[in-house]
Short mmCIF file of C-alpha atoms and ligand atoms in Angstrom, two decimals:
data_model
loop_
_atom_site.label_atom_id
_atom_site.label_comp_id
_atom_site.label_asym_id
_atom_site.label_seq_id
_atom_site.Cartn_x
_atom_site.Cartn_y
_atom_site.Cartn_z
CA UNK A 1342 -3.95 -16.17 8.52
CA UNK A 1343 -6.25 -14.06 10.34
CA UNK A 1344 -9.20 -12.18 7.99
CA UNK A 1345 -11.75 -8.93 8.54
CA UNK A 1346 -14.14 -7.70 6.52
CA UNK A 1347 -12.94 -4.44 4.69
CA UNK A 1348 -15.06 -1.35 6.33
CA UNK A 1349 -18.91 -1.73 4.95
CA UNK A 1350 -18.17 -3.60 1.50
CA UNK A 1351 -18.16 -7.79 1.41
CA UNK A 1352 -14.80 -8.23 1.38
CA UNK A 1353 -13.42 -10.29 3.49
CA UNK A 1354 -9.05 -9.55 3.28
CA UNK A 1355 -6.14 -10.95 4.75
CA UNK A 1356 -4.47 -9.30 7.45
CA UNK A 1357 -1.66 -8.94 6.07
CA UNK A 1358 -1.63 -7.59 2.28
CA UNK A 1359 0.94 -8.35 -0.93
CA UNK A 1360 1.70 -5.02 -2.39
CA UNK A 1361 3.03 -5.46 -6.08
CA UNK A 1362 4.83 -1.80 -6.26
CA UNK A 1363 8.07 -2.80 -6.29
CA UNK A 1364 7.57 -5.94 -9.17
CA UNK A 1365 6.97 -3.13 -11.62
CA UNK A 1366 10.54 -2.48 -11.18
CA UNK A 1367 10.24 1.05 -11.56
CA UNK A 1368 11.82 3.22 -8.71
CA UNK A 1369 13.06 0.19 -7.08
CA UNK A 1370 15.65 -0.94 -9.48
CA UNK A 1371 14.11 -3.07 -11.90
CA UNK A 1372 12.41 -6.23 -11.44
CA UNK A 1373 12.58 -9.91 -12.32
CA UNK A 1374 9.35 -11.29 -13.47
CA UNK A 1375 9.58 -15.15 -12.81
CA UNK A 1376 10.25 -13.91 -9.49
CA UNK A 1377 7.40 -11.64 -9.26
CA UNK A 1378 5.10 -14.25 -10.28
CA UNK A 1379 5.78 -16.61 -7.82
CA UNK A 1380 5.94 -14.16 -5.64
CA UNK A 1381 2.15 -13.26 -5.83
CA UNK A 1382 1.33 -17.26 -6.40
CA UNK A 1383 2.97 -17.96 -3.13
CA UNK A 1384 0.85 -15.12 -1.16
CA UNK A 1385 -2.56 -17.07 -2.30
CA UNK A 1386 -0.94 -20.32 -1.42
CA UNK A 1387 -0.51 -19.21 2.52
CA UNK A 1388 -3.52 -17.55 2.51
CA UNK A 1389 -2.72 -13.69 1.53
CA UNK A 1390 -5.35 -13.28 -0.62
CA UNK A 1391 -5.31 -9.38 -0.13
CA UNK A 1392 -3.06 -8.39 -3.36
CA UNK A 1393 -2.51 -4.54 -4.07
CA UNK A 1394 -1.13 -3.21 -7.02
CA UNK A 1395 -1.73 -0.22 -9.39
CA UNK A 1396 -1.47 0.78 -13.39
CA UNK A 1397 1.19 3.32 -12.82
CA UNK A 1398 3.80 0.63 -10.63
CA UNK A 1399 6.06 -0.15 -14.06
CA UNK A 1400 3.44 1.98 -16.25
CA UNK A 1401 1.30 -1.74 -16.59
CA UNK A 1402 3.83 -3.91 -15.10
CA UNK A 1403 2.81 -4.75 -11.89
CA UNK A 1404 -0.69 -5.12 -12.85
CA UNK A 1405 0.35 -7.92 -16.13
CA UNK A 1406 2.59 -9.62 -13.48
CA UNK A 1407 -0.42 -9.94 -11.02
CA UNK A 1408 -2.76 -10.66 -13.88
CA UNK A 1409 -0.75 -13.40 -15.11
CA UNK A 1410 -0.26 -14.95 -11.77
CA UNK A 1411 -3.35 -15.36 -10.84
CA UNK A 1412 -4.95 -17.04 -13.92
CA UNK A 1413 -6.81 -19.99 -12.61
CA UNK A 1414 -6.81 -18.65 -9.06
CA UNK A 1415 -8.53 -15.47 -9.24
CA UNK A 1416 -11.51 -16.50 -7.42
CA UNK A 1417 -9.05 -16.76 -4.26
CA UNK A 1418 -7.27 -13.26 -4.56
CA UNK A 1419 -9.11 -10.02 -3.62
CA UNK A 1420 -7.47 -7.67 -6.44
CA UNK A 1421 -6.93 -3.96 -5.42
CA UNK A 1422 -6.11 -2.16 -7.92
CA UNK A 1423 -6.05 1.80 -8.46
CA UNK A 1424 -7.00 4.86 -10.77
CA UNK A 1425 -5.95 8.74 -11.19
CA UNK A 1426 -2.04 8.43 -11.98
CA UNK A 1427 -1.89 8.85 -15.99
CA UNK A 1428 0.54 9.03 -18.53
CA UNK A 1429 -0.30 8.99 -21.64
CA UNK A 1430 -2.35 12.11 -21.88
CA UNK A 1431 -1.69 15.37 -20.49
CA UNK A 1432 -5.29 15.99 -18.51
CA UNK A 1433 -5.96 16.92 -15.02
CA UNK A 1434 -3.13 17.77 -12.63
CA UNK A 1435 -0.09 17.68 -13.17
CA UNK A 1436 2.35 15.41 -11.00
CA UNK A 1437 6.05 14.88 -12.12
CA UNK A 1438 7.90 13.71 -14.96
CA UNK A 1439 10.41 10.83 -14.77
CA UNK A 1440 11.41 7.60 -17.43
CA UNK A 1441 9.99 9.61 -19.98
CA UNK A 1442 6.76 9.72 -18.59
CA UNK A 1443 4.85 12.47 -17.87
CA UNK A 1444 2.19 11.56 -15.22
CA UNK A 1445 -0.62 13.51 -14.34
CA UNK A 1446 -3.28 13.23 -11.62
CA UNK A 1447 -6.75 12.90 -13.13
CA UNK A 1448 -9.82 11.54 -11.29
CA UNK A 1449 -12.17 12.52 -14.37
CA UNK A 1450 -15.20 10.26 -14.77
CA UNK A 1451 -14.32 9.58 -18.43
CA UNK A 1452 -10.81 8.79 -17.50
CA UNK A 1453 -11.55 6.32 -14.48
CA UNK A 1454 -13.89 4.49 -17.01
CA UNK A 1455 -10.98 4.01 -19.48
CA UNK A 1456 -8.52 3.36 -16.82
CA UNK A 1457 -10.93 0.38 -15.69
CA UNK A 1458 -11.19 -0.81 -18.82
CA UNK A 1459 -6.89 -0.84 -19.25
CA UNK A 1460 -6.80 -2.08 -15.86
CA UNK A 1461 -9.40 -5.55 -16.37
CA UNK A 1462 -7.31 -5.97 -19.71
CA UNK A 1463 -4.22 -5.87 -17.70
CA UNK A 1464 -5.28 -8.01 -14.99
CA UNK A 1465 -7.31 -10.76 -17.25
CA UNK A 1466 -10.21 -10.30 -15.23
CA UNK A 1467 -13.50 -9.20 -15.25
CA UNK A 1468 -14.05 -7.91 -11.91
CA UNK A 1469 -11.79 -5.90 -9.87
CA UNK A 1470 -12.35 -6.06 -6.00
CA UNK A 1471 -11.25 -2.73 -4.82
CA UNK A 1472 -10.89 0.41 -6.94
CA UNK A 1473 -9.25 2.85 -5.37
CA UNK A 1474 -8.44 6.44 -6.28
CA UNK A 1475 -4.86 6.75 -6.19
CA UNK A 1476 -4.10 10.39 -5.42
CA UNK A 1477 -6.10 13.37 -4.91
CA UNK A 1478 -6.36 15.54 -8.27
CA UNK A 1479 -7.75 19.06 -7.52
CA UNK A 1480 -8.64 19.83 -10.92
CA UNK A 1481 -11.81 17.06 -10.71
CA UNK A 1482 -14.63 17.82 -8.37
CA UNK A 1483 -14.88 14.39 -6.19
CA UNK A 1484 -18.81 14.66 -7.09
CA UNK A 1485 -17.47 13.75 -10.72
CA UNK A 1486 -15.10 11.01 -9.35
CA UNK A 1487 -17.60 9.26 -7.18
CA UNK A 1488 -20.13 9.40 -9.68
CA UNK A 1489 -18.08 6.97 -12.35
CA UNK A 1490 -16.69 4.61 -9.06
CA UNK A 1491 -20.69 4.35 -8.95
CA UNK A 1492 -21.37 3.97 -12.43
CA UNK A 1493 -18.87 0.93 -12.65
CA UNK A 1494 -19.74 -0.45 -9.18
CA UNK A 1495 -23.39 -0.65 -10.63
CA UNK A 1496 -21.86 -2.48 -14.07
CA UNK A 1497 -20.30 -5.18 -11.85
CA UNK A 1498 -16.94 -4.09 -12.67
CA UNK A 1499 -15.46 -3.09 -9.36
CA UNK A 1500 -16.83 -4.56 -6.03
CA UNK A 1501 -16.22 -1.67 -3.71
CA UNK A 1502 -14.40 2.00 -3.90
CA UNK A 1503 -11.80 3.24 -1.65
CA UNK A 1504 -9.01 5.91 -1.85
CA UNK A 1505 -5.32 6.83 -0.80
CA UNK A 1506 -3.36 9.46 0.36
CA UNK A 1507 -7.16 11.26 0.72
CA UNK A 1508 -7.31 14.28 3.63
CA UNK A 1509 -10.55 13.73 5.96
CA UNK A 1510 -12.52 16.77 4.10
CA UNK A 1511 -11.98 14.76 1.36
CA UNK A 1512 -13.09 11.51 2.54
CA UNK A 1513 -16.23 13.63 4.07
CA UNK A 1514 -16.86 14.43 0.35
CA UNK A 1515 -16.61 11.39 -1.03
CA UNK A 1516 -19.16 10.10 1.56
CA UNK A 1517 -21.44 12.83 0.46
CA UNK A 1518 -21.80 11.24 -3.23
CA UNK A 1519 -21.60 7.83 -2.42
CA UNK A 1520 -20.09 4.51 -0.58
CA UNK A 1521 -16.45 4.43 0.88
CA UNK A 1522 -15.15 0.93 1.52
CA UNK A 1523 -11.65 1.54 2.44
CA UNK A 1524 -9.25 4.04 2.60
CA UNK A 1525 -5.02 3.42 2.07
CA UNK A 1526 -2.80 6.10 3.99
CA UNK A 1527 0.99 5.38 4.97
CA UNK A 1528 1.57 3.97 8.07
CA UNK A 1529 4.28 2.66 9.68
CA UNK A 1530 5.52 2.59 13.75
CA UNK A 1531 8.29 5.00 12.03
CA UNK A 1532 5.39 7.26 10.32
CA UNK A 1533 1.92 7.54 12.43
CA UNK A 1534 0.70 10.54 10.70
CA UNK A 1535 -2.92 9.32 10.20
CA UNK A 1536 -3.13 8.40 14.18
CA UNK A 1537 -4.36 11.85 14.61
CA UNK A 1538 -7.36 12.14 11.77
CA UNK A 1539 -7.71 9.92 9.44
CA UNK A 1540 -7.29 6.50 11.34
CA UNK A 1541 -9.97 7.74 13.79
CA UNK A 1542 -12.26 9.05 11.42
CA UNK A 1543 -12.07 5.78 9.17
CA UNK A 1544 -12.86 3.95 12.51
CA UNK A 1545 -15.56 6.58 13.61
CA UNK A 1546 -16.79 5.55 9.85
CA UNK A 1547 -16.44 2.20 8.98
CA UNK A 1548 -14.15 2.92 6.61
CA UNK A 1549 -11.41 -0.10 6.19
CA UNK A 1550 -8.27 1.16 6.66
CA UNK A 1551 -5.10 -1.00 4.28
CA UNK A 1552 -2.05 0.69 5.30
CA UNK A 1553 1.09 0.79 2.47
CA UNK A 1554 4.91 1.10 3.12
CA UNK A 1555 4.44 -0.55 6.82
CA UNK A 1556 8.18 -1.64 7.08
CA UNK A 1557 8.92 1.43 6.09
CA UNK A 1558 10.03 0.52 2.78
CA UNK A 1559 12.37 -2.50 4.18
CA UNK A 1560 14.01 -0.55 7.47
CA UNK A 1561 12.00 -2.37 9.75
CA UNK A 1562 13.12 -5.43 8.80
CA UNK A 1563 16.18 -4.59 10.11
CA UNK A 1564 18.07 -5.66 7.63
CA UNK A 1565 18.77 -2.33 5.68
CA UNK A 1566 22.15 -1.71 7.20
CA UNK A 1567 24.83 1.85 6.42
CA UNK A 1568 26.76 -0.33 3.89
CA UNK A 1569 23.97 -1.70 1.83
CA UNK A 1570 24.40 -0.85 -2.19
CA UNK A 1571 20.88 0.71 -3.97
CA UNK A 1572 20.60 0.49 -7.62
CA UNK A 1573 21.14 3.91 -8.69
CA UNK A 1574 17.04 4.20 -9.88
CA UNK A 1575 15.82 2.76 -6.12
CA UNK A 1576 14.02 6.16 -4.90
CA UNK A 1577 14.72 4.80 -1.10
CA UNK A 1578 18.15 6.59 -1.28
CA UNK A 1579 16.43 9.92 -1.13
CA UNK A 1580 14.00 9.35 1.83
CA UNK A 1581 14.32 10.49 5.31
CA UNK A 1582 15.16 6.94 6.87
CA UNK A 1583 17.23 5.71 4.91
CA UNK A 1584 19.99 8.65 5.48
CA UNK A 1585 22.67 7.24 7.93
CA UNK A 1586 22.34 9.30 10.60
CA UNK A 1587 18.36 8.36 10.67
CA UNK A 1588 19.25 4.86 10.00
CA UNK A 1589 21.05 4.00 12.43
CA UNK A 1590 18.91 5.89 14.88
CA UNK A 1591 16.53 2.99 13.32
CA UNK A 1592 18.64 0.46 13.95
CA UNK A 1593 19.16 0.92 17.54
CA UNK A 1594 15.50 1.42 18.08
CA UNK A 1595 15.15 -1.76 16.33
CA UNK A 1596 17.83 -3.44 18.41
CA UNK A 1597 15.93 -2.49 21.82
CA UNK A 1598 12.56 -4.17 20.80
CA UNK A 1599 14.22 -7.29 18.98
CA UNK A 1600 14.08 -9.40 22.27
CA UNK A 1601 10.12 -8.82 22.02
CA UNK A 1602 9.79 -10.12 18.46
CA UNK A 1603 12.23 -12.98 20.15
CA UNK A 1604 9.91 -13.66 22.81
CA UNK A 1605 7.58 -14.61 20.08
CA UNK A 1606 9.75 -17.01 17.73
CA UNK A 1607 9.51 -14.25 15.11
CA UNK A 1608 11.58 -11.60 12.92
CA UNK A 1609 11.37 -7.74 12.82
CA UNK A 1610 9.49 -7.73 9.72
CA UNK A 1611 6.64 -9.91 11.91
CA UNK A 1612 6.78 -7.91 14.63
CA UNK A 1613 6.47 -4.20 12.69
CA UNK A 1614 3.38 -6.00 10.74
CA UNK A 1615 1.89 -7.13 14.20
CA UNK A 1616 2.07 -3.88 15.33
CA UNK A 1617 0.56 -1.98 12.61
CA UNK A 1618 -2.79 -4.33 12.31
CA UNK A 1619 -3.22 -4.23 16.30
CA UNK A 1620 -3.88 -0.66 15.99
CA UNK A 1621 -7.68 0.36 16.18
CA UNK A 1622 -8.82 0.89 12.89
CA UNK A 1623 -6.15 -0.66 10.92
CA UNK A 1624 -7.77 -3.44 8.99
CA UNK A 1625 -4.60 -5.06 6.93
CA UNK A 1626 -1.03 -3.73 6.35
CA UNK A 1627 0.18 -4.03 2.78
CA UNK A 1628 3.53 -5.49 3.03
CA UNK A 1629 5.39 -4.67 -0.35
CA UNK A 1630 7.31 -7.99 -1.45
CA UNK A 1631 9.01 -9.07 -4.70
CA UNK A 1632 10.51 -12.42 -3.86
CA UNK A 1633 8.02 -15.32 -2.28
CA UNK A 1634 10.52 -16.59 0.52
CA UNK A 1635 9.97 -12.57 1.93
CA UNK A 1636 6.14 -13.41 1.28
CA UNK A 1637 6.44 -16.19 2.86
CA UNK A 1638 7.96 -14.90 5.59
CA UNK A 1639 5.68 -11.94 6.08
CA UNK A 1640 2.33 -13.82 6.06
CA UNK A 1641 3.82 -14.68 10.06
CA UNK A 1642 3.09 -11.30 10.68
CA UNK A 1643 -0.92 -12.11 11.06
CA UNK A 1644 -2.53 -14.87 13.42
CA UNK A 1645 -0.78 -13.60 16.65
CA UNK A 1646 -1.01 -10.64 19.39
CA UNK A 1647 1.73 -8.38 21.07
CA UNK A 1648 0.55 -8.21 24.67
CA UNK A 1649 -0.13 -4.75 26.06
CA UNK A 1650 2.82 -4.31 28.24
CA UNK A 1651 4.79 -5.27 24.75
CA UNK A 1652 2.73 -2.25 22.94
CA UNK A 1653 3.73 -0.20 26.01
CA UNK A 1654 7.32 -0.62 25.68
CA UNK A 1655 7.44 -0.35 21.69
CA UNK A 1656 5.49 2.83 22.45
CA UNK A 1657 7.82 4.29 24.98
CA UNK A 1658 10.66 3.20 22.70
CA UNK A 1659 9.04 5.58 19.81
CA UNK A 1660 8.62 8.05 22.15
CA UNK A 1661 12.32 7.92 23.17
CA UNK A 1662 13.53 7.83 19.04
CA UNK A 1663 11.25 10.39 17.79
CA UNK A 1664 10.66 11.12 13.86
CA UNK A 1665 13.96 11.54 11.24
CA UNK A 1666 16.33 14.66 10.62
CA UNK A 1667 15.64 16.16 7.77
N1 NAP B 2683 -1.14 4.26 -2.34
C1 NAP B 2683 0.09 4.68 -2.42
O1 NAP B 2683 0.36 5.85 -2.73
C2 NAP B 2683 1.19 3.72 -2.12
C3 NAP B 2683 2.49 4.19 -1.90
C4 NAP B 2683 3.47 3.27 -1.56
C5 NAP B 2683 3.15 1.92 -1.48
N2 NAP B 2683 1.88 1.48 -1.75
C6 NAP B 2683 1.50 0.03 -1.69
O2 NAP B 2683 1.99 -0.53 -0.49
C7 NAP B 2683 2.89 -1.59 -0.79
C8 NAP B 2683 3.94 -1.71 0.28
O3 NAP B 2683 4.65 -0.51 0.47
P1 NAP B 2683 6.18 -0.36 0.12
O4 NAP B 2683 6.56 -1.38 -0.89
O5 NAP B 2683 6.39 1.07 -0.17
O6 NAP B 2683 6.93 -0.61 1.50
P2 NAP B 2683 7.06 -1.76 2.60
O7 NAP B 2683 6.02 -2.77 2.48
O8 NAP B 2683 7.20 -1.04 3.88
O9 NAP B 2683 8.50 -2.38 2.25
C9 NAP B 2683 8.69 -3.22 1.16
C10 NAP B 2683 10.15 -3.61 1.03
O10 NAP B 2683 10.60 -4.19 2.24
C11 NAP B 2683 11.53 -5.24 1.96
N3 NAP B 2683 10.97 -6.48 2.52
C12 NAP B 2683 9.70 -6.93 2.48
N4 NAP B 2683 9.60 -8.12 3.11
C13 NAP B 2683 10.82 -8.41 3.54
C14 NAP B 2683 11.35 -9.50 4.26
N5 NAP B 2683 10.58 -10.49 4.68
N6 NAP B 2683 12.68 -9.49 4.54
C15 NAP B 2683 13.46 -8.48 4.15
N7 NAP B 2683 13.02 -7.42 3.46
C16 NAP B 2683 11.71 -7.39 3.17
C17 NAP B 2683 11.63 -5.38 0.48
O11 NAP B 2683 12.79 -4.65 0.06
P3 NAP B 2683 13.76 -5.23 -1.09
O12 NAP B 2683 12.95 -5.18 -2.33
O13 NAP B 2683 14.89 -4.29 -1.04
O14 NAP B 2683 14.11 -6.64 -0.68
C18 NAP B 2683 10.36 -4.70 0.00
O15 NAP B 2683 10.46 -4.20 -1.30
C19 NAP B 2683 3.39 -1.27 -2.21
O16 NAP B 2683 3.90 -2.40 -2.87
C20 NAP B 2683 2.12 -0.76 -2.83
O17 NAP B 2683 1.26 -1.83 -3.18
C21 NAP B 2683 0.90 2.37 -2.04
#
């Protein structure tokens, strides 16, 4: 397993990352918590020690199912965890409503203190590693929000302060009040959004850069096929490539650059996770896994290179597929 230090903090992560979305069950049709927990045991024991989750992924879920499996190993996980997506008070923006939850974004300096608090409690720890804000909430000045990530950085309670789904102006702002260690966008070799501002300006700043959904949410696995059956809650059914007609447009791009993942003795999964950390700036991709054979099997997406005439064919490849129909 290959490991970088995340932007200017001390942390020193795992190439590839164990997101812990999908063990909170919700929006991915439900969960299985024995599962879950060996899951996240298996990522420390081949070295993933990179393990993302957040309070909102099965309203506490994910973040008890991380917290319990890492009693008596915490000291070899680096626990990401996030703040600013409530529900159980109606403050700050508001988001959507779904499972009889009304969730709000709020990045308010008392909030993030009391969402800390819920979220050490949660994870039976008394540190977390990364605290990162988890959506933008225009009602909260980011002078405010910085200003508590400070506070508890100073306590000891969180290690270093990143963000996600943050524009550049707003990372500029946040850099204007304070330390940025990281930064978590959406990046995928299906979705390269960030390739034209915030990857470079992360890079230009060294802010680490932990990319989420980089199999795009399982397609680049190759193994989400027409005929495959979603439980009726698994939000997947509704995005772009996961329609047919995108899909299979997937599936033969996927088909073209199989021999190159061959080449290598490895699977799709390994080769879309390859790609996405040998792009400049990317410092780990957070593979989202529920089960630990697919850990497992994604930790063989670090600790090996595609060659550049291989990133010159996946990129013409792209080039020839080009982004979904909507
Ligand atoms: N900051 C944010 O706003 C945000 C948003 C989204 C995600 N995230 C973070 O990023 C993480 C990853 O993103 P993601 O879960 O959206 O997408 P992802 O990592 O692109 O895809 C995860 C899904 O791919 C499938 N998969 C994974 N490994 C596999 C393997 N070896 N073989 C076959 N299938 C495999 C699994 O689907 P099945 O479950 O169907 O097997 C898994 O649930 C999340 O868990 C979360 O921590 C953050």
């Amino acid at each position: 397993m290959e490991y970088r230090r995340l932007g200017s903090s001390d942390l020193e992560i795992s190439t590839v990352g164990l997101g812990c979305w999908a063990m909170g069950g919700w929006w991915w049709g439900g969960t299985d918590v024995n599962d879950s927990i060996a899951a996240v045991q298996k990522a420390i024991d081949v070295g993933i020690n990179f393990i993302d989750t957040a309070p909102v992924y099965g309203w506490g879920l994910s973040e008890e199912i991380v917290g319990r499996a890492l009693e008596g190993r915490r000291d070899k996980a680096v626990v990401a965890t996030k703040c600013g997506l409530i529900w159980d008070r109606e403050e700050g923006e508001y988001y959507f409503e779904d499972a009889g939850h009304k969730v709000y974004r709020c990045l308010r300096k008392e909030n993030i203190i009391r969402e800390a608090e819920a979220s050490l409690r949660r994870l039976r720890t008394d540190w977390i590693d990364l605290y990162q804000c988890h959506w933008p909430d225009k009602t909260t000045a980011l002078e405010e929000t910085m200003e508590a990530l400070v506070a508890l950085r100073d306590q000891g309670k969180i290690r270093a302060i990143g963000v996600s789904n943050f524009t550049v102006p707003m990372h500029e702002e946040c850099l204007r009040h304070g330390p940025l260690h990281s930064s978590q966008p959406r990046y995928n070799m299906l979705d390269r959004k960030i390739e034209k501002d915030v990857l470079p300006f992360c890079r230009e700043h060294n802010i680490g850069v932990v990319v989420y959904s980089p199999l795009e949410q399982g397609i680049l696995t190759g193994k989400v096929t027409p005929d495959r059956k979603f439980a009726p809650d698994d939000y997947r059914t509704h995005q772009p490539w996961f329609q047919r007609k995108n899909l299979e447009r997937a599936l033969g791009f996927l088909e073209r650059i199989r021999p190159i993942a061959e080449g290598h003795g490895k699977s799709l999964a390994q080769l879309a996770i390859a790609w996405v950390v040998a792009q400049p700036g990317v410092t780990a991709a957070i593979v989202g896994a529920r089960r630990p054979e697919q850990v497992e099997h994604n930790a063989g997406g670090s600790d090996w290179r595609l060659s550049e005439d291989e990133l010159k064919v996946i990129e013409s490849e792209l080039a020839a597929l080009g982004g979904p129909e909507r």
